[in-house]
Every structure is written in C-alpha cells, then in structure tokens.
Tab-separated table of C-alpha atoms and ligand atoms in Angstrom:
chain	number	residue	atom	x	y	z
A	1111	MET	CA	269.142	148.678	65.992
A	1112	SER	CA	270.218	152.229	65.254
A	1113	GLY	CA	269.051	154.523	62.524
A	1114	ILE	CA	269.589	157.826	60.837
A	1115	THR	CA	267.544	160.185	58.636
A	1116	ILE	CA	268.978	162.505	56.005
A	1117	SER	CA	266.906	165.038	54.113
A	1118	VAL	CA	267.888	166.255	50.660
A	1119	PRO	CA	266.425	169.155	48.640
A	1120	GLY	CA	264.911	168.842	45.179
A	1121	LYS	CA	266.239	171.032	42.376
A	1122	LEU	CA	265.295	173.208	39.435
A	1123	MET	CA	267.558	173.919	36.498
A	1124	LEU	CA	267.661	177.694	35.990
A	1125	MET	CA	269.635	177.886	32.728
A	1126	GLY	CA	271.946	175.745	30.633
A	1127	GLU	CA	270.255	172.332	30.410
A	1128	HIS	CA	271.531	169.965	27.725
A	1129	ALA	CA	274.479	172.236	26.878
A	1130	VAL	CA	275.894	171.356	30.317
A	1131	VAL	CA	276.161	167.711	29.240
A	1132	TYR	CA	278.574	168.921	26.527
A	1133	GLY	CA	280.910	170.898	28.765
A	1134	ARG	CA	279.139	174.263	28.977
A	1135	PRO	CA	278.115	175.722	32.351
A	1136	CYS	CA	274.634	175.739	33.875
A	1137	MET	CA	272.895	177.206	36.914
A	1138	VAL	CA	270.739	175.174	39.272
A	1139	THR	CA	268.878	176.030	42.459
A	1140	ALA	CA	267.807	173.731	45.301
A	1141	VAL	CA	264.118	173.806	46.295
A	1142	ASP	CA	262.642	173.480	49.759
A	1143	GLN	CA	260.608	170.367	48.964
A	1144	ARG	CA	262.768	167.552	50.284
A	1145	MET	CA	263.409	163.831	50.028
A	1146	LYS	CA	263.916	162.033	53.354
A	1147	VAL	CA	266.044	158.892	53.458
A	1148	SER	CA	266.072	156.849	56.675
A	1149	ILE	CA	268.391	153.882	57.177
A	1150	GLU	CA	268.468	151.379	60.019
A	1151	LEU	CA	271.089	148.703	60.544
A	1152	LEU	CA	269.638	145.194	60.733
A	1153	ASP	CA	270.994	142.168	62.589
A	1154	GLN	CA	270.318	139.874	59.613
A	1155	PRO	CA	272.229	140.198	56.305
A	1156	ILE	CA	269.238	141.490	54.347
A	1157	PHE	CA	268.424	144.627	52.373
A	1158	GLN	CA	264.938	146.101	52.733
A	1159	LEU	CA	263.514	149.052	50.859
A	1160	THR	CA	260.260	150.907	51.369
A	1161	ALA	CA	259.554	153.774	48.975
A	1162	PRO	CA	255.840	154.669	49.046
A	1163	ASP	CA	256.285	157.379	46.370
A	1164	LEU	CA	257.410	154.643	43.973
A	1165	ASN	CA	254.893	152.061	45.240
A	1166	ILE	CA	257.680	149.960	46.709
A	1167	SER	CA	256.834	148.415	50.035
A	1168	HIS	CA	259.055	145.982	51.962
A	1169	TYR	CA	261.135	145.055	48.924
A	1170	GLN	CA	263.724	142.618	50.242
A	1171	LYS	CA	266.778	140.677	49.105
A	1172	SER	CA	269.980	139.318	50.601
A	1173	ILE	CA	272.554	142.063	51.223
A	1174	GLY	CA	275.061	140.153	49.076
A	1175	GLU	CA	272.679	140.444	46.098
A	1176	VAL	CA	272.242	144.233	46.290
A	1177	GLY	CA	272.967	145.919	42.969
A	1178	LYS	CA	273.328	142.554	41.223
A	1179	GLY	CA	271.208	140.513	38.823
A	1180	LYS	CA	267.853	141.830	37.694
A	1181	ILE	CA	267.097	145.075	39.531
A	1182	LEU	CA	263.742	146.851	39.558
A	1183	LYS	CA	263.718	150.273	37.897
A	1184	GLU	CA	262.357	151.796	41.104
A	1185	THR	CA	265.052	150.347	43.379
A	1186	LYS	CA	268.069	150.928	41.118
A	1187	PHE	CA	269.410	154.191	42.536
A	1188	ALA	CA	269.161	153.045	46.172
A	1189	GLU	CA	270.669	149.623	45.399
A	1190	ILE	CA	273.580	150.889	43.335
A	1191	ALA	CA	274.241	153.594	45.941
A	1192	VAL	CA	274.465	150.900	48.649
A	1193	LYS	CA	276.636	148.701	46.427
A	1194	ASN	CA	279.051	151.520	45.558
A	1195	PHE	CA	279.360	152.607	49.191
A	1196	SER	CA	279.803	149.019	50.443
A	1197	ASP	CA	282.420	148.213	47.777
A	1198	LYS	CA	284.395	151.353	48.561
A	1199	TYR	CA	284.196	151.266	52.367
A	1200	LYS	CA	283.936	147.492	52.869
A	1201	VAL	CA	280.736	147.383	54.905
A	1202	THR	CA	278.332	144.437	54.775
A	1203	SER	CA	275.687	144.982	57.450
A	1204	GLY	CA	271.967	144.379	56.790
A	1205	LEU	CA	270.039	147.582	56.029
A	1206	ALA	CA	266.441	148.789	56.077
A	1207	ILE	CA	265.961	151.886	53.920
A	1208	LYS	CA	262.866	154.063	53.774
A	1209	THR	CA	262.409	157.031	51.456
A	1210	GLN	CA	259.683	159.636	51.706
A	1211	SER	CA	259.363	162.644	49.423
A	1212	ASP	CA	257.613	166.008	49.812
A	1213	PHE	CA	257.326	166.131	46.026
A	1214	SER	CA	255.977	163.856	43.319
A	1215	PRO	CA	258.627	161.966	41.314
A	1216	LYS	CA	256.744	163.287	38.250
A	1217	PHE	CA	257.868	166.910	38.746
A	1218	GLY	CA	261.444	166.381	37.604
A	1219	PHE	CA	262.739	167.774	40.912
A	1220	GLY	CA	265.530	165.196	40.925
A	1221	SER	CA	264.131	162.412	43.090
A	1222	SER	CA	266.638	159.833	41.782
A	1223	SER	CA	269.703	161.932	42.578
A	1224	ALA	CA	268.159	162.973	45.910
A	1225	VAL	CA	267.702	159.312	46.913
A	1226	THR	CA	271.254	158.529	45.802
A	1227	VAL	CA	272.758	161.361	47.849
A	1228	GLY	CA	270.514	160.575	50.824
A	1229	VAL	CA	271.500	156.894	50.879
A	1230	ILE	CA	275.247	157.546	50.584
A	1231	LYS	CA	275.262	160.343	53.162
A	1232	ALA	CA	273.196	158.254	55.594
A	1233	LEU	CA	275.557	155.280	55.182
A	1234	ALA	CA	278.584	157.530	55.712
A	1235	GLU	CA	277.097	158.813	58.976
A	1236	LEU	CA	276.017	155.335	60.131
A	1237	PHE	CA	279.443	153.812	59.487
A	1238	LYS	CA	281.314	156.929	60.649
A	1239	VAL	CA	283.031	157.493	57.316
A	1240	LYS	CA	284.024	161.159	57.014
A	1241	LEU	CA	283.180	162.370	53.518
A	1242	THR	CA	283.825	165.854	52.186
A	1243	GLN	CA	281.040	167.328	50.046
A	1244	LYS	CA	283.174	166.667	46.955
A	1245	GLU	CA	283.762	163.022	47.957
A	1246	LEU	CA	280.016	162.638	48.516
A	1247	PHE	CA	279.464	164.232	45.103
A	1248	ASP	CA	281.935	161.924	43.351
A	1249	LEU	CA	280.452	158.701	44.755
A	1250	SER	CA	276.868	159.877	44.173
A	1251	TYR	CA	277.650	161.016	40.629
A	1252	LYS	CA	279.334	157.679	39.882
A	1253	THR	CA	276.138	155.980	41.105
A	1254	VAL	CA	273.933	158.093	38.824
A	1255	LEU	CA	276.202	157.311	35.866
A	1256	ASP	CA	276.221	153.588	36.744
A	1257	VAL	CA	272.412	153.600	36.626
A	1258	GLN	CA	271.565	155.917	33.737
A	1259	GLY	CA	274.807	156.065	31.776
A	1260	LYS	CA	274.799	159.823	31.223
A	1261	GLY	CA	274.146	163.152	32.904
A	1262	SER	CA	276.115	166.183	34.044
A	1263	GLY	CA	275.631	165.678	37.799
A	1264	PHE	CA	274.063	169.139	38.306
A	1265	ASP	CA	271.187	167.550	40.232
A	1266	VAL	CA	273.593	165.664	42.510
A	1267	ALA	CA	275.453	168.919	43.246
A	1268	ALA	CA	272.209	170.762	44.086
A	1269	ALA	CA	271.190	167.906	46.401
A	1270	ILE	CA	274.483	168.052	48.314
A	1271	TYR	CA	275.466	171.728	48.342
A	1272	GLY	CA	271.995	173.301	48.197
A	1273	GLY	CA	271.616	177.032	47.485
A	1274	THR	CA	272.108	178.160	43.906
A	1275	LEU	CA	275.082	176.873	41.953
A	1276	TYR	CA	277.039	177.701	38.849
A	1277	PHE	CA	278.023	174.224	37.721
A	1278	GLN	CA	280.131	172.515	35.118
A	1279	THR	CA	279.776	168.882	34.107
A	1280	GLY	CA	281.152	166.230	36.445
A	1281	GLY	CA	281.533	168.861	39.161
A	1282	SER	CA	284.660	170.426	37.604
A	1283	ILE	CA	283.142	173.735	38.796
A	1284	ILE	CA	280.663	173.895	41.678
A	1285	GLU	CA	280.374	177.552	42.594
A	1286	PRO	CA	277.751	178.735	45.098
A	1287	LEU	CA	276.038	181.982	44.049
A	1288	ILE	CA	274.659	184.468	46.539
A	1289	ILE	CA	271.152	185.250	45.360
A	1290	ASP	CA	268.647	187.531	46.933
A	1291	GLY	CA	265.205	188.750	45.896
A	1292	PHE	CA	264.852	186.058	43.273
A	1293	ASN	CA	261.160	185.286	42.604
A	1294	LEU	CA	260.212	182.198	40.626
A	1295	VAL	CA	256.838	180.725	39.761
A	1296	VAL	CA	257.016	177.007	38.991
A	1297	GLY	CA	254.387	175.363	36.795
A	1298	PHE	CA	254.111	171.600	36.251
A	1299	SER	CA	252.963	170.554	32.773
A	1300	GLY	CA	251.239	167.419	34.057
A	1301	ILE	CA	253.554	165.272	31.948
A	1302	LYS	CA	256.475	163.323	33.340
A	1303	ALA	CA	259.519	163.681	31.113
A	1304	ASP	CA	262.074	160.960	30.626
A	1305	THR	CA	265.451	162.642	31.014
A	1306	VAL	CA	267.468	159.875	29.350
A	1307	THR	CA	265.169	159.832	26.297
A	1308	MET	CA	265.449	163.619	25.951
A	1309	MET	CA	269.237	163.466	26.281
A	1310	SER	CA	269.365	160.800	23.552
A	1311	LEU	CA	267.237	162.978	21.299
A	1312	VAL	CA	269.684	165.858	21.687
A	1313	ARG	CA	272.641	163.493	21.178
A	1314	THR	CA	271.151	162.345	17.844
A	1315	LYS	CA	270.586	165.947	16.788
A	1316	MET	CA	274.181	166.747	17.750
A	1317	GLU	CA	275.531	163.849	15.699
A	1318	ASN	CA	273.453	164.805	12.649
A	1319	TYR	CA	274.002	168.572	12.795
A	1320	LYS	CA	277.233	168.896	14.773
A	1321	THR	CA	278.290	172.407	13.710
A	1322	GLY	CA	274.873	173.972	14.247
A	1323	VAL	CA	274.176	172.225	17.534
A	1324	GLU	CA	277.661	172.971	18.918
A	1325	LYS	CA	276.952	176.626	18.129
A	1326	ILE	CA	273.674	176.419	20.054
A	1327	PHE	CA	275.525	174.912	23.028
A	1328	ASP	CA	278.158	177.698	22.840
A	1329	ASN	CA	275.438	180.337	22.818
A	1330	ILE	CA	273.602	178.711	25.720
A	1331	GLY	CA	276.890	178.688	27.647
A	1332	LYS	CA	277.307	182.430	27.001
A	1333	LEU	CA	273.746	183.093	28.162
A	1334	VAL	CA	274.465	181.192	31.379
A	1335	ASN	CA	277.567	183.304	32.022
A	1336	GLU	CA	275.604	186.503	31.419
A	1337	GLY	CA	272.753	185.141	33.535
A	1338	LYS	CA	275.155	184.543	36.403
A	1339	MET	CA	276.199	188.222	36.324
A	1340	ALA	CA	272.547	189.305	36.131
A	1341	ILE	CA	271.751	187.181	39.218
A	1342	LEU	CA	274.675	188.618	41.166
A	1343	ASP	CA	273.692	192.176	40.115
A	1344	LYS	CA	269.989	191.492	40.809
A	1345	GLU	CA	269.092	192.597	37.291
A	1346	TRP	CA	265.877	190.626	37.001
A	1347	GLU	CA	264.606	192.105	33.765
A	1348	ARG	CA	267.889	191.279	32.115
A	1349	LEU	CA	267.913	187.759	33.565
A	1350	GLY	CA	264.356	187.252	32.278
A	1351	THR	CA	265.390	188.176	28.746
A	1352	LEU	CA	268.373	185.811	28.948
A	1353	MET	CA	266.019	183.029	30.075
A	1354	ASP	CA	263.789	183.755	27.070
A	1355	TYR	CA	266.777	183.459	24.727
A	1356	ASN	CA	267.747	180.209	26.443
A	1357	GLN	CA	264.206	178.912	25.861
A	1358	ASN	CA	264.463	179.766	22.154
A	1359	TYR	CA	267.579	177.624	21.886
A	1360	LEU	CA	265.840	174.785	23.726
A	1361	GLU	CA	263.040	174.989	21.174
A	1362	ASP	CA	265.691	174.823	18.418
A	1363	LEU	CA	267.026	171.663	20.063
A	1364	GLY	CA	263.511	170.225	19.862
A	1365	VAL	CA	263.000	169.591	23.583
A	1366	SER	CA	260.134	171.976	24.288
A	1367	THR	CA	256.504	170.932	23.783
A	1368	SER	CA	253.376	172.844	22.798
A	1369	LYS	CA	252.070	172.549	26.364
A	1370	LEU	CA	255.288	173.993	27.781
A	1371	ASN	CA	255.243	176.738	25.126
A	1372	GLN	CA	251.657	177.667	26.009
A	1373	MET	CA	252.467	177.903	29.706
A	1374	ILE	CA	255.536	180.008	28.915
A	1375	ALA	CA	253.568	182.313	26.580
A	1376	GLY	CA	250.867	182.732	29.252
A	1377	ALA	CA	253.450	183.608	31.896
A	1378	LYS	CA	255.105	186.151	29.599
A	1379	ALA	CA	251.817	187.784	28.589
A	1380	ALA	CA	250.934	188.124	32.282
A	1381	GLY	CA	254.097	190.107	32.962
A	1382	ALA	CA	256.865	187.599	33.807
A	1383	TYR	CA	260.372	188.969	33.189
A	1384	GLY	CA	261.121	185.726	31.383
A	1385	ALA	CA	260.109	182.069	31.317
A	1386	LYS	CA	261.537	178.776	30.139
A	1387	LEU	CA	261.294	175.047	30.583
A	1388	SER	CA	263.435	173.641	33.389
A	1389	GLY	CA	265.308	170.361	32.963
A	1390	ALA	CA	265.352	167.970	30.053
A	1391	GLY	CA	262.117	169.177	28.428
A	1392	GLY	CA	259.435	166.943	26.929
A	1393	GLY	CA	257.298	167.726	30.006
A	1394	ASP	CA	258.083	168.403	33.687
A	1395	CYS	CA	258.092	172.054	34.726
A	1396	ILE	CA	258.474	175.607	33.518
A	1397	ILE	CA	259.968	178.402	35.588
A	1398	ALA	CA	258.863	182.025	35.268
A	1399	LEU	CA	260.904	184.863	36.736
A	1400	VAL	CA	258.510	187.374	38.298
A	1401	SER	CA	258.343	190.436	40.510
A	1402	ALA	CA	256.451	190.182	43.807
A	1403	LYS	CA	253.745	192.254	42.070
A	1404	SER	CA	253.303	190.047	38.987
A	1405	ARG	CA	253.479	186.707	40.838
A	1406	TYR	CA	249.719	186.228	41.239
A	1407	LYS	CA	248.825	187.184	37.664
A	1408	VAL	CA	251.582	184.987	36.230
A	1409	SER	CA	250.451	182.026	38.358
A	1410	GLN	CA	246.874	182.450	37.147
A	1411	ALA	CA	248.030	182.596	33.517
A	1412	ILE	CA	250.059	179.395	33.891
A	1413	LYS	CA	247.030	177.658	35.409
A	1414	LYS	CA	244.865	178.922	32.535
A	1415	ALA	CA	247.332	177.330	30.117
A	1416	GLY	CA	246.783	174.005	31.905
A	1417	GLY	CA	249.747	174.086	34.296
A	1418	GLN	CA	249.756	173.182	37.973
A	1419	ILE	CA	251.480	175.713	40.236
A	1420	ILE	CA	254.013	174.147	42.578
A	1421	ASP	CA	254.461	176.205	45.683
A	1422	THR	CA	258.152	175.974	46.434
A	1423	LYS	CA	261.002	178.173	47.621
A	1424	VAL	CA	264.355	178.250	45.863
A	1425	ASN	CA	267.892	178.428	47.277
A	1426	ALA	CA	267.124	175.737	49.877
A	1427	GLU	CA	269.644	174.114	52.213
A	1428	GLY	CA	271.628	171.118	50.941
A	1429	ALA	CA	271.607	167.568	52.329
A	1430	ARG	CA	271.429	167.516	56.131
A	1431	ARG	CA	270.998	165.088	58.969
A	1432	GLU	CA	267.531	165.204	60.533
A	1433	VAL	CA	267.853	162.705	63.405
B	1537	PMV	O1	265.304	166.244	33.521
B	1537	PMV	P1	266.142	166.875	34.575
B	1537	PMV	O2	265.382	167.875	35.383
B	1537	PMV	O3	266.835	165.900	35.409
B	1537	PMV	O4	267.241	167.754	33.831
B	1537	PMV	C1	268.122	167.219	32.895
B	1537	PMV	C2	269.114	168.245	32.479
B	1537	PMV	C3	270.080	167.782	31.396
B	1537	PMV	O5	270.990	168.856	31.162
B	1537	PMV	C4	269.338	167.511	30.105
B	1537	PMV	C5	270.840	166.537	31.782
B	1537	PMV	C6	271.941	166.736	32.789
B	1537	PMV	O6	272.288	165.758	33.450
B	1537	PMV	O7	272.483	167.845	32.912
C-alpha cells in the first residue's frame, strides 16, 4: 500500500462576495490554517473515508458506487471529487481517504473546496497524472458545481494557488497580488452560515429588484478594483474605507446580521481602518483591517461584541504535497 498527503489552505474573502457570482471581480486570501487530505491505495475495490471534523469514521462503500445513489452530505465533496477524477482519468483502484483540518468547518474557511482540491491533487500525484494548476482548478470547480450547483470558484482558486488573488468567476481571471504589511483581525460570529442559502437569498433579491441589485453589484466590482490598487500601493486607510463601503452594500443585499454588524462596529470604534463580513454572510466571520498598533484593541472590541478571535495568517501557500 502506498499513500500521499496533500495540505490545502483555508481562505477568507477580502472584498466582492456575491457580486463575484454575477461576473464582477473579487479578492480572496489564503489562510495558514490548513486541511490535510491523505489517500492510500487499497488492494480491494472499496472506498473508505474518515473525516473526524465531520464525525465521519470508516465510512465505506464499493468503489463502483462512489458518487452514486444516496450520498451523505458530509461525504459528497470527497465522493464526487473521486468520481470526477476516476471518470476523467479512468482509474478504478480502491482508496482510503482521511481528512484532518486545522480549522472548524463552522468558520467558513472553505473546508468543502479544500477537501475537493486535496482529493483531486492527491489522486493526480498517486496516479502520476500531471495537472497544471488551471486543470486542477477546472476539475475541482466542476466538482463543487456538481455538488452545490452554484458558486464562483474563488475558494477553489485560493486553495490551489494560495497567496492573495484577484479573481473572476469560473477562474476567467486568477491574478496573484503581491501584498505586504497587510494586517487582518478575524472574528468568528459563532454562527455557521449556509452559503447556498445566502446565495439563493441574493438571487431572489436580484430577480425581484434587478436594476437596483445589478447597480449594487457594479459598485461592489468598482470597489474591488479600487481595493486592488490600494493593496498594491499599501494604502491601508484607503482600503479600510473601501471595505466599509463594501460592507454597506452587503447590508443592502440583506446578508449581514446584527451580530456581524455589532462586531464590525466594535472593531471600527476601536480603531480598525475598516471592517466587513467575509463570505456569504448570515454568520461566519468578519475581517477587520488594522495597524500593528490597533490590533490588540480591535481584537478586544470584537470579543466584547461576542466574537471569537481566530488567530490566523493571510497570504498562505497554496495546495502542496506533505509526504
Ligand atoms: O460562504 P463562503 O465563505 O464560501 O463565501 C461565499 C461567497 C459567495 O460570493 C457568496 C459565493 C461564491 O461562490 O463566490
């Protein structure tokens, strides 16, 4: 039996969520809390999955049944990833997969896309299939769409490329940004958001108020483009203000919550350059842009508003082989 382990970073959306689903750009950064995916080849034609973070232990089925019939919510991404890889590269060996995450699946750090990327990259290495980063992106993104039906793929790109990316839906633009001196405080709201539900909510709003919502998306897209320049020019105060404007539009879209708003207000009052929710909204995390000097005070304020500080570094390395 031979095995392989791939580790994949989590991610945080910096600016542009929701609008990115409708063709506008966004910016995402990879975080140094990682998902590890280990795969071993088995002699028997079976598929095994152990994912302690999802309370899945020794889940097993015949390899021919992977991705078919009734599939557990928790095993979907890994199964469909295996199915898509096997269909494309005609491999049928038995597999034992184990996932282990540094971060809770509740944070919205992208555990589903990280597992997807980890499984496909590990299979490519095991079966000696040479994949470019874009080919890995395309197959992983297809897998995410097969499972959840929608999404821009920004999380898949962050998992593969790492660093900080300017991104357009489906990977039509994946542009690495050089960032330096970028200080974020991350606060978890304690509530797990459901990305697909939040996307549906925005879709309904879009259908009911098309002109107004399209305008919001346009404006968010412009903020992202200005934010990109502010990042490259290290203009943190300016970037903070752009993040605040982005947050206002997210509130207009109806995806912020009073808990998120309180954490954001606390961070701002304590001296953050800017603060906003990160991701689909409805829960998950906020990000606050801070100076080294204001970091402590901002963290305390977020805690006072009921948030949990997540100690993480941004701009982390993309998917890599561990052993
Ligand atoms: O909930 P998250 O952190 O996966 O972020 C979702 C961001 C959206 O723009 C709403 C969806 C997407 O796929 O871009």
